[in-house]
Amino acid sequence: MHLRAINPNTTSSMTAAIGRAALAAASAGTTVTAVNPEMGPASIESHYDEALAVPGLLAEIARGEADAVDAYVLACFGDPGLDAAREVASGPVVGIAEAAMHLATLLGRHFSIVTTLPRTIGRAEELAERYGFWGACSGIHAVDIPVLDLELPGSDARRQTADECRRALRTDGSDVIVLGCAGMADFCAEVSAELGVPVIDGVAAATRLAESLVALGLSTSRRGEYARPPLKEYRGALAEFSLSPAAW
Amino acid sequence: MHLRAINPNTTSSMTAAIGRAALAAASAGTTVTAVNPEMGPASIESHYDEALAVPGLLAEIARGEADAVDAYVLACFGDPGLDAAREVASGPVVGIAEAAMHLATLLGRHFSIVTTLPRTIGRAEELAERYGFWGACSGIHAVDIPVLDLELPGSDARRQTADECRRALRTDGSDVIVLGCAGMADFCAEVSAELGVPVIDGVAAATRLAESLVALGLSTSRRGEYARPPLKEYRGALAEFSLSPAAW
Amino acid sequence: MHLRAINPNTTSSMTAAIGRAALAAASAGTTVTAVNPEMGPASIESHYDEALAVPGLLAEIARGEADAVDAYVLACFGDPGLDAAREVASGPVVGIAEAAMHLATLLGRHFSIVTTLPRTIGRAEELAERYGFWGACSGIHAVDIPVLDLELPGSDARRQTADECRRALRTDGSDVIVLGCAGMADFCAEVSAELGVPVIDGVAAATRLAESLVALGLSTSRRGEYARPPLKEYRGALAEFSLSPAAW
Amino acid sequence: MHLRAINPNTTSSMTAAIGRAALAAASAGTTVTAVNPEMGPASIESHYDEALAVPGLLAEIARGEADAVDAYVLACFGDPGLDAAREVASGPVVGIAEAAMHLATLLGRHFSIVTTLPRTIGRAEELAERYGFWGACSGIHAVDIPVLDLELPGSDARRQTADECRRALRTDGSDVIVLGCAGMADFCAEVSAELGVPVIDGVAAATRLAESLVALGLSTSRRGEYARPPLKEYRGALAEFSLSPAAW
Amino acid sequence: MHLRAINPNTTSSMTAAIGRAALAAASAGTTVTAVNPEMGPASIESHYDEALAVPGLLAEIARGEADAVDAYVLACFGDPGLDAAREVASGPVVGIAEAAMHLATLLGRHFSIVTTLPRTIGRAEELAERYGFWGACSGIHAVDIPVLDLELPGSDARRQTADECRRALRTDGSDVIVLGCAGMADFCAEVSAELGVPVIDGVAAATRLAESLVALGLSTSRRGEYARPPLKEYRGALAEFSLSPAAW
Amino acid sequence: MHLRAINPNTTSSMTAAIGRAALAAASAGTTVTAVNPEMGPASIESHYDEALAVPGLLAEIARGEADAVDAYVLACFGDPGLDAAREVASGPVVGIAEAAMHLATLLGRHFSIVTTLPRTIGRAEELAERYGFWGACSGIHAVDIPVLDLELPGSDARRQTADECRRALRTDGSDVIVLGCAGMADFCAEVSAELGVPVIDGVAAATRLAESLVALGLSTSRRGEYARPPLKEYRGALAEFSLSPAAW
């Protein structure tokens, strides 16, 4: 099985970290490749960034189809472009926000999300509602650290994240922590050990869910909404996105 | 007041029709301009189309800022890129789906949406839930006509739309019709007269709402989620989207 | 276009202030008249007051019909008698609570309501739920000032309102403020300037929404629930409310 | 214990029927009186009727207080004026719509409401949502018979009601029927026997709930929203409603 | 009328207290018997306890049927086995959690629940959602006292409960208190007197509701979900639970 | 990794089929054992059956702990005893209803459930609501075949199930089918091939989810609600359930 993790921003060090997290979570026989687009933002910290990360992400799906990839992990907690990716990928596509929330609800009644910048809280709330997990989500909290600063040498981002998780558990009365950024994947084990509760990294969660779907022979339904998009002309800088049936 | 209607697809005949609808709805003193992006899909009929319409749409917002536009109407019923547009536009931004649903709830307890292709029903449902109008929306129906065929000479799209609206009222027990595509703007008055219920075209609705916000001195809150996005590098085909403070 | 703002209490100084706020919000060509009933409570601060304000309000609708008014604004944040008014008015009727909440959701993800007496919080909550905006409403707060004391000379109601708005933004993590009383219309601009977020006065909001509906040729649906009420005998002190078809 | 059933319309024959239903439902030791206002509509079939029934209803509460009544049943399925009545009555006040829905959810997972005129369906839906029973309510159906025609000699309203109930059970997959009009109280036993499912008349339900609250020493909370309304001047035809502390 | 209160744990002193509370709440002519199972846990403080209390509880229903009991009260705030009991009891079955919440919503807009152990909060939340009262429930609080310690001589459980109720009212802005354990029945009157708000004991509430249903000739619908369970073989320690039609 | 599938009824042929389905779904290195209780009902077709299946199921968890099992699948679509099992199992516990619904929402916007007996529809609805998937669930349908008849030689249950699935897709406008009974596991591949949409068997889904949780080092949170239950005396036929710390 060939699983591809797509980091939708253009920062290759983050892509490498995402690849490591996915590989660590994958089953023995699974091939994991991690990629990032050539176009788009260096990190995703606003609706604007998120919207402009999607074309590059969809280009990576097209490349993945050419590579006969079996399933995709979208490694940004805003789950950008998820519906569009499902229309054009042959295999299943799993976002890390949805994956983390799905697993969280199997481990306790309520989870808290701890994310990076406060301005992204709204999008996390929107996703929790969209996926049906708003009742299970007791709170969304931000450490107020820019995404790319999470991996700065000498950063105490891990400490701040752990502290914010502890506050979230107490304030929200929750059972489980969901880490709200792909860049926090490295913190997961340590924070869980320190707090004594399950802490979920979406990259690992999505990796296992995508693998599970492939193993069960399941992929996106082609009945109705997620059928292949109608062919049509795309103009200008996005002309390459005109779909050709060969892609499927 | 200068209001700009952005048709997020690249079909100029549809842009012209949207411009006419917006102008007809606007107050006497308002200048209305209608534009469409140079890049992206010729029509929006899938999540893929919608995602790829957003960069062009955001480029039009940037152009609008340079033109000192006061407010924007996003003239596609999927309200694509609405959150991102709000972050970067100085004035208010109103989507035609949200606008139509807002006005519908002032005129009756329940509305039905009548749209083009069945595959877009899911997105309309998602928006109704996101905006808080799922309880007010009794049903979403499709005439199964591609967007660009709505304006084909000799098409009986208007007739089919009226018939579907009549069925929707009966099936759903609703009071009001919302037309689910900017390309249906021309049908609005006639269908309303025929059915004897309010029929709402989102382009007209959004035009009036955007005007109202400007007149009241209101624009998107800059507190938190919709503050200006952080500056950062954008790569590749989207390099032009790197934000420069001059834009604001 | 002739727009009528109905202050449902009997205090004429408040009617005058409401008229000023509506006029300031209206378009150039719009005639605005502001009235209040001859019967009913001097202010609306309880369910009892609200229920007993409705007959006078409906009498004003009847008078407005005789005056060929095009649309009505109901200028009390409890939106009293809104459904009944819609049944008997020819043109659209807009309540200031609904209007303010509608516009608020176009400007940010979450709004907070700041109102007068704590005992009215329950009604505001009920309306937010009824209109579909409970998810968007992060909190409802009260300054604990009786309605008619808002305009007392020397009152520091404006200061207390601004302070409560600031607390609400912080506590609720909201983007936008909705002022929860027609008597606060005068505070709107100043509080907004001070806090740097959109602050919405329902009288202004309802004025623009009512105007917009008229401009678009839209009024309450007569299909089903909001059809003209069946004629019947009314007895006693309310005998004048027996509907005669001439009223329509 | 003295229980008072208030028929909020002015039709005395319906008041008598309501009194009989309440008496039949009450415990042995309970005194039941049934009254109707002197002012207001002959029947309640619109929002307009409902709004104008409330002043008379509140006058009956005041009279009840003078008579030292222990609890009140509001015998109209729209539960008109319920919040206002609770503010001014010393004892508990129970509406027949809420009462019927409360008991229905103790007897099965889903109930259907069968009411008189189709135009009242919206109000029943609003109440089911307000009370938390929208998930339990599978459908609301109307026999399309005016309220006062229910008791016409020779009417086949009972037959039509039973037929509509049978259709509702089949269409909705529900377990229990709620009759949506005080005027249907007489049909309850017979329809239940015929259909073999619980059929609930709100008058009987509210009678037992009101009795239960009194027996348990419970009445409306005076903390906050339902505290006694502030005293103030009422003008014109409603001047008599100025509250005097002696009333409490 | 013969009403049976079933304490689902095996502690007979608690059964006696429940019997006293039910008797005090019942009407003059009602016979009240209180029982507890011979098998199962001494108290119910976990999902594990609750699950294992159900067989004994169902055995008591079978015994009750043999005794021709008219209705049942299930006297544990988790409402364990309620659906199963409804399938096999001829008369109505009322849980104390549902009963308390039903009555609470007749007395104010919001109630707070005060229960024993923090670990039971999740179950109370689940029930409030299941019954439709999650919107009305403003908070669930625990005094952190094990169930059987509530009645220890010299315990200050009553004081701690009253204190927690006071905190709940203030924190939640609620109108009414629901006591979240059958073992708190004795505290009800005193806490209510002290706090000046309605305080509801579920045993008393369920007693009156069960009586009301019997008086109105109502019992669980046999249409569909709650029809008698299909006969089948039960093995091992639970062989006695094989249903024989004679039981009905 | 040792995974145990617990069939909560006592029918060993069904246990064997469940074991086969779990094994087929599991990864290469995973040991799968399938068991059923010695006590309880031969099949689960009512709330009564479900309640009485739980003690045997919990006894199997205790046995599994002695066998150092890593994770458990509860193989009945009512997810009986799930919360209790989570309290006492060291590893994660996954129900087949929750598992199937979780995976379904990754493959389309809406799923339909097709189950055995109509009387179980209510429980499936309750679970969909509890898990947050009620918005994604478009309908629940029953083939009206008793559980143990699914595997009768010569039965056309597979055909009837496929037909009902086809009807469900058309009626509900859904994308994905969830099979609502462990006894339907064998039908999954064939029905999916025939209908051309994803069809999900909960046994396979739960097997992969349980494996995933173990692989990621995740298990039920011990913070609060799902901490180990307090030790206490259990009486009578259930005395063996008194928990001893050695079990953990």
GROMACS .gro file of N, CA and C in nm, chain A residues 10 38-49 51-52 54-55 58 83-84 87-88 119 122-123 126 130 224-230 232-238 241 243, chain B residues 10 38-49 51-52 54-55 58 83-84 87-88 119 122-123 126 130 224-230 232-238 241 243:
model
  258
   10THR      N    1   0.452   2.511   0.175
   10THR     CA    2   0.571   2.487   0.092
   10THR      C    3   0.699   2.471   0.172
   38GLU      N    4   0.459   2.299  -0.494
   38GLU     CA    5   0.560   2.396  -0.535
   38GLU      C    6   0.504   2.538  -0.531
   39MET      N    7   0.374   2.548  -0.529
   39MET     CA    8   0.316   2.682  -0.525
   39MET      C    9   0.234   2.699  -0.397
   40GLY      N   10   0.226   2.823  -0.352
   40GLY     CA   11   0.143   2.850  -0.236
   40GLY      C   12   0.220   2.904  -0.118
   41PRO      N   13   0.155   2.912  -0.002
   41PRO     CA   14   0.212   2.981   0.114
   41PRO      C   15   0.310   2.893   0.192
   42ALA      N   16   0.403   2.958   0.259
   42ALA     CA   17   0.503   2.888   0.339
   42ALA      C   18   0.445   2.827   0.466
   43SER      N   19   0.334   2.882   0.511
   43SER     CA   20   0.263   2.822   0.624
   43SER      C   21   0.117   2.865   0.613
   44ILE      N   22   0.030   2.799   0.688
   44ILE     CA   23  -0.114   2.826   0.675
   44ILE      C   24  -0.166   2.879   0.807
   45GLU      N   25  -0.192   3.007   0.810
   45GLU     CA   26  -0.229   3.072   0.936
   45GLU      C   27  -0.348   3.167   0.919
   46SER      N   28  -0.415   3.158   0.809
   46SER     CA   29  -0.530   3.246   0.784
   46SER      C   30  -0.619   3.177   0.681
   47HIS      N   31  -0.742   3.227   0.667
   47HIS     CA   32  -0.828   3.176   0.561
   47HIS      C   33  -0.765   3.201   0.424
   48TYR      N   34  -0.697   3.315   0.413
   48TYR     CA   35  -0.631   3.350   0.287
   48TYR      C   36  -0.524   3.246   0.252
   49ASP      N   37  -0.437   3.216   0.349
   49ASP     CA   38  -0.336   3.112   0.327
   49ASP      C   39  -0.402   2.979   0.289
   51ALA      N   40  -0.695   2.912   0.157
   51ALA     CA   41  -0.756   2.909   0.024
   51ALA      C   42  -0.648   2.895  -0.083
   52LEU      N   43  -0.535   2.961  -0.063
   52LEU     CA   44  -0.431   2.962  -0.166
   52LEU      C   45  -0.339   2.840  -0.157
   54VAL      N   46  -0.473   2.546  -0.159
   54VAL     CA   47  -0.550   2.437  -0.220
   54VAL      C   48  -0.507   2.404  -0.363
   55PRO      N   49  -0.481   2.502  -0.450
   55PRO     CA   50  -0.440   2.463  -0.584
   55PRO      C   51  -0.315   2.374  -0.582
   58LEU      N   52  -0.406   2.031  -0.476
   58LEU     CA   53  -0.475   1.953  -0.580
   58LEU      C   54  -0.378   1.908  -0.689
   83ASP      N   55  -1.289   1.836   0.026
   83ASP     CA   56  -1.396   1.792  -0.064
   83ASP      C   57  -1.347   1.785  -0.208
   84ALA      N   58  -1.271   1.885  -0.250
   84ALA     CA   59  -1.219   1.885  -0.387
   84ALA      C   60  -1.124   1.768  -0.409
   87GLU      N   61  -1.303   1.448  -0.475
   87GLU     CA   62  -1.359   1.433  -0.609
   87GLU      C   63  -1.258   1.378  -0.709
   88VAL      N   64  -1.131   1.416  -0.692
   88VAL     CA   65  -1.034   1.382  -0.797
   88VAL      C   66  -0.938   1.268  -0.761
  119ARG      N   67  -0.620   3.311   1.585
  119ARG     CA   68  -0.707   3.341   1.473
  119ARG      C   69  -0.754   3.216   1.399
  122GLY      N   70  -1.151   2.982   1.496
  122GLY     CA   71  -1.279   2.981   1.426
  122GLY      C   72  -1.291   2.868   1.325
  123ARG      N   73  -1.185   2.846   1.251
  123ARG     CA   74  -1.188   2.738   1.152
  123ARG      C   75  -1.199   2.601   1.221
  126GLU      N   76  -1.550   2.553   1.318
  126GLU     CA   77  -1.632   2.523   1.201
  126GLU      C   78  -1.619   2.376   1.160
  130ARG      N   79  -1.897   2.089   1.146
  130ARG     CA   80  -1.921   2.021   1.018
  130ARG      C   81  -1.913   1.869   1.033
  224GLY      N   82  -2.324   1.086  -0.682
  224GLY     CA   83  -2.370   1.222  -0.656
  224GLY      C   84  -2.260   1.320  -0.631
  225GLU      N   85  -2.259   1.375  -0.509
  225GLU     CA   86  -2.174   1.491  -0.480
  225GLU      C   87  -2.027   1.469  -0.513
  226TYR      N   88  -1.973   1.350  -0.485
  226TYR     CA   89  -1.829   1.329  -0.501
  226TYR      C   90  -1.794   1.254  -0.629
  227ALA      N   91  -1.887   1.249  -0.723
  227ALA     CA   92  -1.853   1.194  -0.855
  227ALA      C   93  -1.741   1.279  -0.916
  228ARG      N   94  -1.674   1.224  -1.016
  228ARG     CA   95  -1.570   1.301  -1.084
  228ARG      C   96  -1.628   1.433  -1.133
  229PRO      N   97  -1.555   1.543  -1.118
  229PRO     CA   98  -1.608   1.673  -1.162
  229PRO      C   99  -1.624   1.676  -1.314
  230PRO      N  100  -1.722   1.753  -1.364
  230PRO     CA  101  -1.740   1.768  -1.508
  230PRO      C  102  -1.615   1.832  -1.570
  232LYS      N  103  -1.397   2.074  -1.792
  232LYS     CA  104  -1.420   2.208  -1.847
  232LYS      C  105  -1.288   2.284  -1.859
  233GLU      N  106  -1.297   2.396  -1.929
  233GLU     CA  107  -1.178   2.478  -1.950
  233GLU      C  108  -1.140   2.555  -1.823
  234TYR      N  109  -1.011   2.554  -1.793
  234TYR     CA  110  -0.957   2.640  -1.688
  234TYR      C  111  -0.863   2.739  -1.755
  235ARG      N  112  -0.869   2.865  -1.714
  235ARG     CA  113  -0.791   2.968  -1.781
  235ARG      C  114  -0.674   3.018  -1.697
  236GLY      N  115  -0.585   3.085  -1.765
  236GLY     CA  116  -0.480   3.163  -1.701
  236GLY      C  117  -0.382   3.078  -1.622
  237ALA      N  118  -0.335   3.131  -1.509
  237ALA     CA  119  -0.232   3.064  -1.431
  237ALA      C  120  -0.278   2.926  -1.384
  238LEU      N  121  -0.408   2.899  -1.389
  238LEU     CA  122  -0.459   2.771  -1.343
  238LEU      C  123  -0.499   2.680  -1.459
  241PHE      N  124  -0.507   2.301  -1.461
  241PHE     CA  125  -0.602   2.224  -1.380
  241PHE      C  126  -0.722   2.172  -1.460
  243LEU      N  127  -0.925   1.933  -1.623
  243LEU     CA  128  -0.916   1.790  -1.597
  243LEU      C  129  -0.917   1.712  -1.727
  258THR      N  130  -1.504   3.231  -1.517
  258THR     CA  131  -1.440   3.314  -1.620
  258THR      C  132  -1.530   3.342  -1.741
  286GLU      N  133  -0.932   3.629  -1.438
  286GLU     CA  134  -0.870   3.585  -1.563
  286GLU      C  135  -0.828   3.439  -1.554
  287MET      N  136  -0.818   3.388  -1.433
  287MET     CA  137  -0.778   3.247  -1.420
  287MET      C  138  -0.890   3.169  -1.351
  288GLY      N  139  -0.894   3.042  -1.382
  288GLY     CA  140  -0.991   2.956  -1.314
  288GLY      C  141  -1.092   2.895  -1.409
  289PRO      N  142  -1.195   2.832  -1.352
  289PRO     CA  143  -1.289   2.752  -1.431
  289PRO      C  144  -1.396   2.837  -1.500
  290ALA      N  145  -1.446   2.786  -1.610
  290ALA     CA  146  -1.549   2.855  -1.688
  290ALA      C  147  -1.685   2.854  -1.617
  291SER      N  148  -1.705   2.756  -1.530
  291SER     CA  149  -1.826   2.755  -1.446
  291SER      C  150  -1.793   2.675  -1.321
  292ILE      N  151  -1.877   2.687  -1.220
  292ILE     CA  152  -1.847   2.623  -1.090
  292ILE      C  153  -1.954   2.520  -1.062
  293GLU      N  154  -1.916   2.395  -1.077
  293GLU     CA  155  -2.014   2.286  -1.065
  293GLU      C  156  -1.962   2.170  -0.981
  294SER      N  157  -1.855   2.190  -0.910
  294SER     CA  158  -1.798   2.085  -0.826
  294SER      C  159  -1.715   2.152  -0.718
  295HIS      N  160  -1.676   2.073  -0.616
  295HIS     CA  161  -1.586   2.127  -0.514
  295HIS      C  162  -1.453   2.165  -0.578
  296TYR      N  163  -1.411   2.088  -0.679
  296TYR     CA  164  -1.286   2.115  -0.750
  296TYR      C  165  -1.292   2.251  -0.818
  297ASP      N  166  -1.398   2.274  -0.893
  297ASP     CA  167  -1.416   2.405  -0.957
  297ASP      C  168  -1.416   2.516  -0.853
  299ALA      N  169  -1.292   2.530  -0.549
  299ALA     CA  170  -1.161   2.554  -0.487
  299ALA      C  171  -1.071   2.633  -0.580
  300LEU      N  172  -1.077   2.601  -0.709
  300LEU     CA  173  -0.986   2.664  -0.805
  300LEU      C  174  -1.037   2.798  -0.856
  302VAL      N  175  -1.116   3.023  -0.637
  302VAL     CA  176  -1.085   3.116  -0.528
  302VAL      C  177  -0.962   3.203  -0.555
  303PRO      N  178  -0.852   3.149  -0.607
  303PRO     CA  179  -0.738   3.240  -0.631
  303PRO      C  180  -0.775   3.356  -0.723
  306LEU      N  181  -0.972   3.606  -0.535
  306LEU     CA  182  -0.892   3.687  -0.442
  306LEU      C  183  -0.808   3.790  -0.518
  331ASP      N  184  -1.450   3.362   0.352
  331ASP     CA  185  -1.371   3.398   0.470
  331ASP      C  186  -1.238   3.463   0.430
  332ALA      N  187  -1.175   3.408   0.328
  332ALA     CA  188  -1.047   3.465   0.282
  332ALA      C  189  -1.068   3.606   0.228
  335GLU      N  190  -1.089   3.861   0.498
  335GLU     CA  191  -0.962   3.899   0.560
  335GLU      C  192  -0.890   4.009   0.483
  336VAL      N  193  -0.903   4.009   0.349
  336VAL     CA  194  -0.820   4.101   0.271
  336VAL      C  195  -0.894   4.222   0.213
  367ARG      N  196  -2.535   1.755  -0.785
  367ARG     CA  197  -2.412   1.737  -0.708
  367ARG      C  198  -2.377   1.858  -0.623
  370GLY      N  199  -2.512   1.921  -0.176
  370GLY     CA  200  -2.437   1.902  -0.051
  370GLY      C  201  -2.374   2.032  -0.002
  371ARG      N  202  -2.318   2.108  -0.096
  371ARG     CA  203  -2.256   2.235  -0.056
  371ARG      C  204  -2.362   2.333  -0.005
  374GLU      N  205  -2.445   2.241   0.341
  374GLU     CA  206  -2.337   2.279   0.433
  374GLU      C  207  -2.343   2.428   0.466
  378ARG      N  208  -2.396   2.608   0.818
  378ARG     CA  209  -2.294   2.702   0.865
  378ARG      C  210  -2.354   2.836   0.905
  472GLY      N  211  -0.933   3.946   1.587
  472GLY     CA  212  -0.913   3.802   1.589
  472GLY      C  213  -0.915   3.736   1.453
  473GLU      N  214  -1.015   3.652   1.431
  473GLU     CA  215  -1.013   3.563   1.314
  473GLU      C  216  -0.999   3.636   1.181
  474TYR      N  217  -1.065   3.752   1.166
  474TYR     CA  218  -1.065   3.819   1.036
  474TYR      C  219  -0.968   3.937   1.029
  475ALA      N  220  -0.874   3.943   1.123
  475ALA     CA  221  -0.768   4.042   1.111
  475ALA      C  222  -0.692   4.017   0.981
  476ARG      N  223  -0.616   4.116   0.936
  476ARG     CA  224  -0.536   4.099   0.816
  476ARG      C  225  -0.446   3.976   0.831
  477PRO      N  226  -0.433   3.897   0.728
  477PRO     CA  227  -0.347   3.777   0.740
  477PRO      C  228  -0.202   3.815   0.760
  478PRO      N  229  -0.126   3.733   0.830
  478PRO     CA  230   0.018   3.757   0.847
  478PRO      C  231   0.087   3.756   0.711
  480LYS      N  232   0.357   3.669   0.436
  480LYS     CA  233   0.451   3.558   0.418
  480LYS      C  234   0.477   3.534   0.270
  481GLU      N  235   0.577   3.450   0.247
  481GLU     CA  236   0.615   3.419   0.109
  481GLU      C  237   0.515   3.323   0.046
  482TYR      N  238   0.476   3.353  -0.080
  482TYR     CA  239   0.399   3.259  -0.161
  482TYR      C  240   0.487   3.217  -0.278
  483ARG      N  241   0.485   3.092  -0.311
  483ARG     CA  242   0.575   3.042  -0.416
  483ARG      C  243   0.502   3.006  -0.545
  484GLY      N  244   0.583   2.993  -0.648
  484GLY     CA  245   0.537   2.934  -0.774
  484GLY      C  246   0.431   3.017  -0.843
  485ALA      N  247   0.336   2.949  -0.906
  485ALA     CA  248   0.233   3.016  -0.986
  485ALA      C  249   0.151   3.114  -0.902
  486LEU      N  250   0.156   3.100  -0.770
  486LEU     CA  251   0.077   3.187  -0.683
  486LEU      C  252   0.163   3.292  -0.613
  489PHE      N  253   0.051   3.632  -0.490
  489PHE     CA  254  -0.041   3.649  -0.378
  489PHE      C  255   0.027   3.683  -0.246
  491LEU      N  256   0.124   3.888   0.025
  491LEU     CA  257   0.055   4.012   0.059
  491LEU      C  258   0.155   4.122   0.087
   0.00000   0.00000   0.00000
